[in-house]
């Protein structure tokens, strides 16, 4: 099997490691806009070869593991240049814009829109982890538009990576993911901003911050070049989520201002039910 | 050494386990308003005996590991009932209200206001962890008002628990901790609220939530009876922190609405510096 991976960040290089672990007879071609990422991946045998256009005709699957703005930029061109046996799979965190862009593309049946719910706040091939995808969910969107034979190959590959497959339409995906993923990145970034503005003296943060703060602000370490385009592409849903969130924060602030301990406790007790919901997260 | 612990939740029972591990010649008396907590602590030998008033005269140190409203309720009475060799140490997350309450108390020199920066989102003696305090900071406030001999005993005890001691005035403590701890609890609770309101179907949360959401919403599992009184007692500082936070969230929302990717990226890049700050957190 010949696999191409465009983008050798955390997702792309972790994917390469995992596939090499599962399949004996596999050739992994990779490329990255960053020379240091590409060299690191080659030197550490994360990939077998640098991906060049001349390899396109050999590929069974070509994964796009790059920021979502670049996915929009190159997908049509990639579909043009690959041949009719190659499935192109994008792994971005927004699905509606890419599905809309290629909906009438002549090669639409060779495209699969996917979103693995896996990642960390770290970036680059140095953070590659062959276990990143184990037991995680991958969302596939608009699978009815993908050629069935190619779809089956992709599904088998994801299952062999120990992932759980869920299908959803792109619109629903983007609506829900705005709340469950994109919102928490913004709340985390803004917590970081607020504390850093107040505590110009970093020593105070060292002394007073515990594991709770660390956990809540963790996503504030995430890559700007990955996240800015996600926020732009999913703008409508994210604005809605942020408006709800701001409303809830203001409501809770009112409870504090009016010393309404009863309502505060009731509210927190209801939210505590998230315990049981989180238990279900793989 | 005879130690009393009022409150056998996570903090009180973890403290009991740690002290029993360090000191050979120690008797730990404990009590809890909850009979099941008390029985659990006795049956699992987290404490040696139930603490009763008749033991007060034997105690070297009496720790108050209870919600901050209860600390205000009982501290004066506890100081009255213990004798002049006993140090009373409160372990609450707010320091100004308790310091103000007892500032003119005849027994002020037998009181030490302390805040261990340790904890998790879990509660009760079942979550006790003898390593909870290792390498963590404990903030001591207004130590000049505590009898020096008693203070030295307490400091030796905290050092033997592998804690780092920092001193600060109560006002400064409450101001900083509003940002670095209390704010992150509220942002986490409200993230939980917003997502739960939207996702009535818990299955969607299971499928779409990853480790990022889990980390950011973790503090939303925290105990309402512990946190509502903290929010009330530190109201002024928390409101200020919330106002700053809301301003930052709204500002970022504006950047998203106006497709200002440049400013979004700049903002996130600045916040990324939190990486280095967090490295310093024990």
Coordinates of C-alpha atoms in Angstrom, one line a residue:
Chain A
X1 CA 0.0 0.0 0.0
X2 CA 1.2 3.5 -0.8
X3 CA 0.2 6.3 1.4
X4 CA 0.8 10.0 1.0
X5 CA 0.6 12.5 3.8
X6 CA 0.6 16.3 3.2
X7 CA 1.5 17.9 6.5
X8 CA 3.8 16.3 9.0
X9 CA 2.6 18.0 12.2
X10 CA 1.2 16.1 15.2
X11 CA -1.6 14.5 13.2
X12 CA 0.2 13.7 10.0
X13 CA 3.3 12.2 11.7
X14 CA 1.3 10.3 14.3
X15 CA -0.7 8.8 11.4
X16 CA 2.5 7.8 9.7
X17 CA 3.9 6.1 12.8
X18 CA 0.6 4.2 13.4
X19 CA 0.2 3.0 9.8
X20 CA 3.8 1.8 9.7
X21 CA 3.1 -0.2 12.8
X22 CA 0.0 -1.8 11.4
X23 CA 0.9 -2.6 7.8
X24 CA 4.0 -4.6 6.8
X25 CA 3.8 -3.8 3.2
X26 CA 3.5 0.0 3.2
X27 CA 5.3 2.9 1.7
X28 CA 4.7 6.3 3.4
X29 CA 5.4 9.4 1.4
X30 CA 5.2 12.7 3.3
X31 CA 5.7 16.4 2.7
X32 CA 5.6 19.5 4.7
X33 CA 5.8 23.2 3.9
X34 CA 8.4 23.4 6.7
X35 CA 11.8 22.1 5.8
X36 CA 12.7 21.4 9.4
X37 CA 9.5 19.3 9.9
X38 CA 10.2 17.4 6.7
X39 CA 13.8 16.7 7.5
X40 CA 12.9 15.7 11.1
X41 CA 10.3 13.2 9.7
X42 CA 12.8 11.8 7.2
X43 CA 15.7 11.6 9.7
X44 CA 13.6 9.9 12.3
X45 CA 12.0 7.5 9.7
X46 CA 8.5 8.8 10.5
X47 CA 8.0 8.7 6.7
X48 CA 9.8 6.5 4.1
X49 CA 10.2 9.1 1.4
X50 CA 9.5 12.7 0.6
X51 CA 6.3 13.0 -1.3
X52 CA 6.6 14.5 -4.8
X53 CA 4.1 14.9 -7.6
X54 CA 5.7 12.0 -9.5
X55 CA 4.5 9.7 -6.7
X56 CA 0.9 10.8 -6.9
X57 CA 0.1 8.1 -9.5
X58 CA 1.2 5.3 -7.1
X59 CA -0.9 6.4 -4.1
X60 CA -3.8 4.5 -2.6
X61 CA -4.7 7.2 -0.2
X62 CA -3.5 10.8 0.2
X63 CA -4.1 12.4 3.5
X64 CA -4.3 16.1 4.0
X65 CA -3.2 16.9 7.6
X66 CA -2.7 20.6 7.2
X67 CA -4.5 23.7 8.5
X68 CA -8.1 24.0 7.2
X69 CA -7.3 27.1 5.1
X70 CA -4.7 25.2 3.2
X71 CA -7.1 22.3 2.8
X72 CA -9.4 24.7 0.9
X73 CA -6.4 26.0 -1.1
X74 CA -5.0 22.8 -2.4
X75 CA -7.8 20.1 -2.4
X76 CA -9.1 20.8 -5.9
X77 CA -5.6 20.8 -7.4
X78 CA -4.7 17.6 -5.5
X79 CA -7.8 15.9 -6.9
X80 CA -6.8 17.0 -10.4
X81 CA -3.3 15.7 -10.1
X82 CA -4.0 12.3 -8.5
X83 CA -5.4 9.5 -10.6
X84 CA -8.7 7.8 -10.4
X85 CA -7.7 5.1 -7.9
X86 CA -6.5 7.5 -5.3
X87 CA -8.7 8.5 -2.4
X88 CA -8.0 12.0 -1.0
X89 CA -8.9 12.3 2.7
X90 CA -8.9 15.6 4.6
X91 CA -8.4 15.5 8.3
X92 CA -9.4 19.1 9.2
X93 CA -11.5 20.2 12.2
X94 CA -14.2 22.0 10.0
X95 CA -16.1 20.0 7.4
X96 CA -18.8 22.3 5.8
X97 CA -16.5 24.6 3.9
X98 CA -14.5 21.8 2.3
X99 CA -17.6 19.8 1.5
X100 CA -19.2 22.8 -0.1
X101 CA -16.1 23.7 -2.1
X102 CA -15.8 20.3 -3.8
X103 CA -19.5 19.3 -3.9
X104 CA -19.7 19.6 -7.7
X105 CA -16.1 18.6 -8.4
X106 CA -15.7 16.0 -11.1
X107 CA -13.6 13.9 -8.7
X108 CA -15.9 14.3 -5.7
X109 CA -16.2 10.5 -5.4
X110 CA -12.5 10.2 -4.7
X111 CA -12.7 12.6 -1.7
X112 CA -13.5 11.7 1.9
X113 CA -14.1 14.4 4.6
X114 CA -12.9 13.1 7.9
X115 CA -12.2 14.5 11.4
X116 CA -10.3 12.4 13.9
X117 CA -11.2 13.6 17.4
X118 CA -7.6 13.3 18.5
X119 CA -4.9 15.8 19.2
X120 CA -3.0 17.6 21.9
X121 CA -1.9 21.2 22.4
X122 CA 1.4 20.3 20.9
X123 CA 2.5 20.6 17.3
X124 CA 5.1 19.3 14.9
X125 CA 6.6 15.8 14.1
X126 CA 8.7 15.9 17.3
X127 CA 5.4 15.3 19.2
X128 CA 4.4 12.4 17.0
X129 CA 2.7 9.6 19.0
X130 CA 1.8 6.2 17.5
X131 CA -0.9 5.8 20.1
X132 CA -2.6 9.2 19.4
X133 CA -5.6 7.7 17.6
X134 CA -6.1 4.5 19.6
X135 CA -9.7 4.2 20.8
X136 CA -10.6 7.7 19.5
X137 CA -13.5 8.6 17.3
X138 CA -13.2 9.7 13.7
X139 CA -16.2 11.5 12.2
X140 CA -16.8 10.9 8.5
X141 CA -19.0 13.4 6.6
X142 CA -21.2 13.0 3.5
X143 CA -19.9 9.5 3.0
X144 CA -22.7 8.9 0.4
X145 CA -20.7 11.1 -2.0
X146 CA -17.6 9.0 -1.7
X147 CA -17.1 6.0 -4.0
X148 CA -18.1 3.0 -2.0
X149 CA -15.1 0.8 -2.7
X150 CA -12.7 3.6 -1.7
X151 CA -14.8 4.3 1.4
X152 CA -14.6 0.7 2.5
X153 CA -10.8 0.8 2.2
X154 CA -10.6 4.0 4.3
X155 CA -13.0 2.5 6.9
X156 CA -10.9 -0.6 7.2
X157 CA -7.8 1.5 7.7
X158 CA -9.4 3.5 10.4
X159 CA -10.7 0.4 12.2
X160 CA -7.3 -1.2 12.0
X161 CA -6.0 2.0 13.7
X162 CA -8.4 1.1 16.6
X163 CA -10.6 4.1 15.9
X164 CA -14.4 4.3 16.2
X165 CA -16.2 5.5 13.1
X166 CA -19.2 7.9 13.3
X167 CA -21.0 9.4 10.3
X168 CA -22.6 12.8 10.3
X169 CA -23.5 15.5 7.8
X170 CA -21.0 18.3 7.5
X171 CA -23.4 20.9 8.8
X172 CA -24.2 19.0 12.0
X173 CA -20.5 18.3 12.5
X174 CA -19.6 21.9 12.4
X175 CA -22.4 23.0 14.7
X176 CA -21.6 20.5 17.4
X177 CA -17.9 20.7 17.2
X178 CA -18.2 24.5 17.7
X179 CA -19.5 23.8 21.2
X180 CA -17.6 20.7 22.1
X181 CA -14.1 21.6 20.7
X182 CA -13.8 25.1 19.3
X183 CA -15.4 26.9 22.2
X184 CA -13.1 25.2 24.8
X185 CA -10.1 26.4 22.8
X186 CA -11.3 30.0 23.0
X187 CA -12.2 29.9 26.7
X188 CA -8.8 28.4 27.4
X189 CA -6.9 31.0 25.3
X190 CA -8.8 33.8 27.0
X191 CA -8.2 32.5 30.5
X192 CA -4.5 32.5 29.6
X193 CA -4.8 36.1 28.3
X194 CA -6.7 37.3 31.4
X195 CA -4.3 35.8 33.9
X196 CA -1.2 36.9 32.0
X197 CA -2.5 40.5 31.8
X198 CA -3.0 40.6 35.5
X199 CA 0.1 38.7 36.6
X200 CA 2.9 40.6 34.9
X201 CA 5.1 39.0 37.5
X202 CA 5.3 35.4 36.3
X203 CA 6.6 34.3 39.7
X204 CA 3.1 34.9 41.1
X205 CA 1.7 32.5 38.6
X206 CA 4.3 29.9 39.5
X207 CA 3.5 30.2 43.2
X208 CA -0.3 30.3 43.0
X209 CA -1.3 28.2 40.0
X210 CA -2.2 24.6 40.7
X211 CA -3.1 21.7 38.5
X212 CA -6.6 23.1 38.1
X213 CA -5.4 26.2 36.3
X214 CA -2.9 24.2 34.3
X215 CA -5.6 21.9 33.0
X216 CA -8.0 24.7 32.2
X217 CA -5.5 26.8 30.3
X218 CA -3.8 23.8 28.6
X219 CA -5.4 24.4 25.2
X220 CA -4.0 28.0 25.3
X221 CA -0.7 26.4 24.1
X222 CA -2.3 25.4 20.8
X223 CA -1.0 26.4 17.4
X224 CA -2.3 29.8 16.1
X225 CA -1.7 28.8 12.5
X226 CA -4.0 25.8 13.0
X227 CA -6.7 27.5 15.0
X228 CA -7.2 31.0 13.4
X229 CA -8.5 29.4 10.1
X230 CA -10.7 27.0 12.1
X231 CA -12.3 30.0 13.9
X232 CA -12.8 31.8 10.6
X233 CA -14.3 28.8 8.8
X234 CA -16.7 27.9 11.6
X235 CA -17.4 31.5 12.5
X236 CA -21.2 31.4 12.5
X237 CA -21.4 28.4 14.8
X238 CA -18.6 29.7 17.1
X239 CA -20.2 33.1 17.5
X240 CA -23.4 31.4 18.5
X241 CA -21.5 29.3 21.1
X242 CA -19.6 32.3 22.4
X243 CA -22.8 34.3 22.8
X244 CA -24.3 31.4 24.9
X245 CA -21.2 31.2 26.9
X246 CA -21.0 34.9 27.6
X247 CA -24.6 34.8 28.7
X248 CA -23.9 32.0 31.1
X249 CA -20.8 33.7 32.5
X250 CA -22.7 36.9 33.0
X251 CA -25.6 35.1 34.7
X252 CA -23.2 33.4 37.1
X253 CA -21.5 36.7 37.8
X254 CA -24.9 38.1 38.8
X255 CA -25.4 35.2 41.2
X256 CA -22.0 36.0 42.8
X257 CA -22.8 39.8 42.9
X258 CA -26.1 39.1 44.7
X259 CA -24.7 36.6 47.1
X260 CA -27.1 34.0 45.7
X261 CA -25.4 30.9 47.1
X262 CA -28.4 28.8 46.7
X263 CA -28.7 29.3 42.9
X264 CA -24.9 29.2 42.5
X265 CA -24.9 25.7 44.2
X266 CA -27.9 24.5 42.2
X267 CA -26.2 25.6 39.0
X268 CA -22.9 23.9 39.9
X269 CA -24.6 20.7 41.0
X270 CA -26.4 20.5 37.6
X271 CA -23.1 21.0 35.8
X272 CA -21.4 18.3 38.0
X273 CA -23.4 15.8 35.9
X274 CA -20.7 16.3 33.3
X275 CA -18.8 13.7 35.3
X276 CA -21.0 11.0 33.9
X277 CA -20.9 12.4 30.4
X278 CA -17.1 12.5 30.4
X279 CA -16.9 9.0 31.6
X280 CA -18.2 8.0 28.2
X281 CA -15.4 9.8 26.3
X282 CA -12.9 7.5 24.9
Chain B
X1 CA 2.5 14.5 68.3
X2 CA -1.3 14.8 68.5
X3 CA -3.0 16.2 65.4
X4 CA -6.7 17.1 65.0
X5 CA -8.4 17.5 61.6
X6 CA -11.8 19.0 61.2
X7 CA -13.1 17.9 57.8
X8 CA -12.1 14.6 56.2
X9 CA -12.6 15.5 52.5
X10 CA -9.9 15.3 49.9
X11 CA -7.6 17.8 51.8
X12 CA -8.2 16.6 55.3
X13 CA -7.9 12.9 54.7
X14 CA -4.9 13.4 52.3
X15 CA -3.2 15.4 55.0
X16 CA -3.9 12.6 57.6
X17 CA -2.4 10.0 55.3
X18 CA 0.7 12.1 54.6
X19 CA 1.4 12.9 58.3
X20 CA 0.9 9.2 59.3
X21 CA 3.5 8.3 56.7
X22 CA 6.1 10.9 57.9
X23 CA 5.8 10.7 61.7
X24 CA 6.1 7.5 63.7
X25 CA 4.9 8.9 66.9
X26 CA 1.6 10.5 65.8
X27 CA -2.0 10.3 66.8
X28 CA -4.5 11.7 64.3
X29 CA -7.9 12.6 65.5
X30 CA -10.5 13.5 62.8
X31 CA -14.1 14.6 62.5
X32 CA -16.5 15.3 59.7
X33 CA -20.0 16.6 59.6
X34 CA -20.8 13.7 57.3
X35 CA -21.2 10.4 59.1
X36 CA -20.3 8.4 56.0
X37 CA -17.0 10.4 55.5
X38 CA -16.1 9.9 59.2
X39 CA -16.9 6.2 59.2
X40 CA -15.0 5.7 55.9
X41 CA -11.9 7.5 57.4
X42 CA -12.1 5.4 60.6
X43 CA -12.7 2.1 58.8
X44 CA -9.8 2.7 56.4
X45 CA -7.5 3.9 59.2
X46 CA -7.1 7.3 57.5
X47 CA -7.4 8.7 61.1
X48 CA -6.7 7.0 64.4
X49 CA -9.6 8.2 66.4
X50 CA -12.7 10.3 66.1
X51 CA -11.9 13.9 67.3
X52 CA -14.1 15.0 70.3
X53 CA -13.9 18.1 72.4
X54 CA -12.3 16.1 75.2
X55 CA -9.2 15.6 73.0
X56 CA -8.7 19.3 72.3
X57 CA -6.4 19.7 75.3
X58 CA -4.0 17.2 73.9
X59 CA -3.6 18.6 70.4
X60 CA -0.4 20.2 69.1
X61 CA -2.1 21.3 65.9
X62 CA -5.7 21.4 64.8
X63 CA -6.3 21.7 61.1
X64 CA -9.6 23.1 59.6
X65 CA -10.1 21.5 56.3
X66 CA -13.7 22.5 55.7
X67 CA -15.5 24.9 53.3
X68 CA -14.6 28.6 53.9
X69 CA -18.0 29.5 55.2
X70 CA -17.7 26.9 58.0
X71 CA -14.2 28.1 58.8
X72 CA -15.7 31.6 59.6
X73 CA -18.5 29.9 61.6
X74 CA -16.3 27.8 63.9
X75 CA -12.8 29.4 64.1
X76 CA -13.5 31.7 67.1
X77 CA -15.2 28.9 69.0
X78 CA -12.4 26.5 68.2
X79 CA -9.8 29.0 69.5
X80 CA -11.8 29.4 72.7
X81 CA -12.0 25.7 73.3
X82 CA -8.4 24.7 72.5
X83 CA -5.7 25.4 75.0
X84 CA -2.7 27.7 74.8
X85 CA -0.3 25.2 73.3
X86 CA -2.5 24.3 70.3
X87 CA -2.0 25.9 66.9
X88 CA -5.2 26.2 64.8
X89 CA -4.5 26.2 61.1
X90 CA -7.1 26.9 58.5
X91 CA -6.6 25.5 55.0
X92 CA -9.2 27.4 53.1
X93 CA -8.9 29.0 49.6
X94 CA -9.7 32.6 50.8
X95 CA -7.7 34.3 53.4
X96 CA -8.8 37.9 53.9
X97 CA -12.2 37.1 55.5
X98 CA -10.8 34.7 58.1
X99 CA -7.8 37.0 58.9
X100 CA -10.2 40.0 59.3
X101 CA -12.6 38.0 61.5
X102 CA -9.9 37.0 64.0
X103 CA -7.6 39.9 63.8
X104 CA -8.4 41.2 67.3
X105 CA -9.0 37.7 68.8
X106 CA -7.3 37.2 72.1
X107 CA -6.0 33.9 70.7
X108 CA -4.8 35.3 67.4
X109 CA -1.2 34.2 68.0
X110 CA -2.4 30.6 68.1
X111 CA -3.9 30.8 64.6
X112 CA -2.2 30.3 61.2
X113 CA -3.9 31.2 57.9
X114 CA -2.7 28.7 55.3
X115 CA -3.7 27.8 51.7
X116 CA -2.1 24.6 50.2
X117 CA -2.2 25.0 46.4
X118 CA -3.2 21.3 46.0
X119 CA -6.4 19.6 45.2
X120 CA -8.4 17.9 42.4
X121 CA -11.9 18.1 41.2
X122 CA -12.8 15.2 43.5
X123 CA -14.1 15.2 47.0
X124 CA -14.4 13.0 50.1
X125 CA -12.0 10.7 51.9
X126 CA -12.4 8.0 49.2
X127 CA -10.2 10.3 47.0
X128 CA -7.5 10.7 49.7
X129 CA -4.0 10.7 48.3
X130 CA -0.9 10.6 50.4
X131 CA 1.0 12.3 47.6
X132 CA -1.4 15.2 47.0
X133 CA 0.9 17.8 48.7
X134 CA 4.3 16.6 47.4
X135 CA 6.2 19.4 45.8
X136 CA 3.2 21.8 46.0
X137 CA 3.2 25.3 47.4
X138 CA 1.5 26.3 50.6
X139 CA 0.8 30.0 51.1
X140 CA 1.0 31.3 54.6
X141 CA -0.7 34.7 55.4
X142 CA 0.0 37.3 58.1
X143 CA 2.5 35.0 59.8
X144 CA 3.8 37.9 61.9
X145 CA 0.6 37.6 63.9
X146 CA 1.3 33.9 64.7
X147 CA 3.4 33.0 67.7
X148 CA 6.9 32.3 66.4
X149 CA 7.4 29.0 68.2
X150 CA 4.1 27.6 66.9
X151 CA 4.9 29.0 63.4
X152 CA 8.2 27.2 63.3
X153 CA 6.5 23.9 64.3
X154 CA 4.0 24.3 61.5
X155 CA 6.6 25.3 58.9
X156 CA 8.7 22.2 59.8
X157 CA 5.6 20.1 59.4
X158 CA 4.9 21.5 55.9
X159 CA 8.5 21.2 54.9
X160 CA 8.5 17.5 56.0
X161 CA 5.5 17.1 53.8
X162 CA 7.7 18.2 50.8
X163 CA 5.8 21.5 50.4
X164 CA 7.2 24.8 49.4
X165 CA 6.3 27.7 51.7
X166 CA 5.5 31.1 50.4
X167 CA 4.3 34.1 52.6
X168 CA 2.0 36.8 51.4
X169 CA -0.5 39.2 53.0
X170 CA -4.1 38.0 52.9
X171 CA -5.3 40.8 50.6
X172 CA -2.7 40.0 48.0
X173 CA -3.4 36.3 48.3
X174 CA -7.1 36.8 47.6
X175 CA -6.5 39.1 44.7
X176 CA -4.1 36.8 42.9
X177 CA -5.9 33.6 43.6
X178 CA -9.1 35.1 42.1
X179 CA -7.3 35.1 38.8
X180 CA -5.2 32.0 39.0
X181 CA -7.6 29.7 40.6
X182 CA -11.1 30.9 41.2
X183 CA -11.6 32.3 37.7
X184 CA -10.6 29.0 36.0
X185 CA -13.2 27.2 38.1
X186 CA -16.0 29.5 36.8
X187 CA -14.8 29.4 33.2
X188 CA -14.8 25.6 33.5
X189 CA -18.3 25.4 35.1
X190 CA -19.7 27.7 32.4
X191 CA -18.1 25.8 29.6
X192 CA -19.9 22.7 31.0
X193 CA -23.2 24.6 31.3
X194 CA -23.0 25.9 27.7
X195 CA -22.2 22.5 26.1
X196 CA -24.7 20.6 28.2
X197 CA -27.5 23.1 27.3
X198 CA -26.7 22.7 23.6
X199 CA -26.1 19.0 23.6
X200 CA -29.2 17.6 25.2
X201 CA -28.2 14.3 23.5
X202 CA -25.3 13.1 25.6
X203 CA -24.3 10.7 22.8
X204 CA -23.1 13.7 20.7
X205 CA -20.8 14.8 23.5
X206 CA -19.4 11.3 23.8
X207 CA -18.7 11.2 20.1
X208 CA -17.3 14.6 19.6
X209 CA -15.5 15.5 22.8
X210 CA -11.9 14.9 22.9
X211 CA -9.2 15.2 25.6
X212 CA -9.1 18.9 25.1
X213 CA -12.7 19.4 26.1
X214 CA -12.2 17.0 29.0
X215 CA -9.2 18.9 30.3
X216 CA -10.9 22.3 30.0
X217 CA -14.2 21.3 31.7
X218 CA -12.5 19.1 34.4
X219 CA -13.0 21.7 37.2
X220 CA -16.7 21.7 36.4
X221 CA -16.9 18.5 38.5
X222 CA -15.8 20.4 41.6
X223 CA -17.9 20.5 44.8
X224 CA -20.6 23.2 44.9
X225 CA -20.6 23.3 48.7
X226 CA -16.9 24.0 48.7
X227 CA -17.0 26.6 45.9
X228 CA -20.1 28.7 46.4
X229 CA -18.7 30.1 49.7
X230 CA -15.3 30.8 48.1
X231 CA -17.0 32.7 45.3
X232 CA -19.0 34.7 47.9
X233 CA -16.0 35.4 50.2
X234 CA -13.8 36.6 47.3
X235 CA -16.6 38.3 45.4
X236 CA -14.9 41.6 44.8
X237 CA -11.8 40.2 43.3
X238 CA -13.7 37.5 41.3
X239 CA -16.0 40.1 39.8
X240 CA -13.0 42.1 38.6
X241 CA -11.4 39.0 37.1
X242 CA -14.7 38.0 35.4
X243 CA -15.1 41.5 33.9
X244 CA -11.6 41.3 32.5
X245 CA -12.3 37.8 31.2
X246 CA -15.6 38.8 29.5
X247 CA -13.9 41.8 27.9
X248 CA -11.2 39.5 26.5
X249 CA -13.7 37.0 25.2
X250 CA -15.8 39.7 23.5
X251 CA -12.7 41.2 22.0
X252 CA -11.7 37.8 20.5
X253 CA -15.3 37.3 19.3
X254 CA -15.0 40.6 17.4
X255 CA -11.8 39.4 15.8
X256 CA -13.6 36.3 14.6
X257 CA -16.6 38.3 13.4
X258 CA -14.4 40.6 11.3
X259 CA -12.3 37.7 9.9
X260 CA -9.2 39.4 11.5
X261 CA -6.9 36.3 11.2
X262 CA -3.8 38.4 11.7
X263 CA -4.9 39.8 15.1
X264 CA -6.3 36.4 16.2
X265 CA -3.0 34.8 15.4
X266 CA -1.0 37.5 17.1
X267 CA -3.2 37.2 20.2
X268 CA -2.9 33.4 20.4
X269 CA 0.8 33.6 19.8
X270 CA 1.2 35.9 22.8
X271 CA -0.9 33.6 24.9
X272 CA 1.3 30.6 23.8
X273 CA 3.9 32.0 26.2
X274 CA 1.9 30.5 28.9
X275 CA 3.8 27.3 28.0
X276 CA 6.9 28.6 29.6
X277 CA 5.1 29.9 32.6
X278 CA 3.3 26.6 33.2
X279 CA 6.7 24.8 33.1
X280 CA 7.5 26.6 36.3
X281 CA 4.4 25.1 38.1
X282 CA 5.3 22.4 40.5

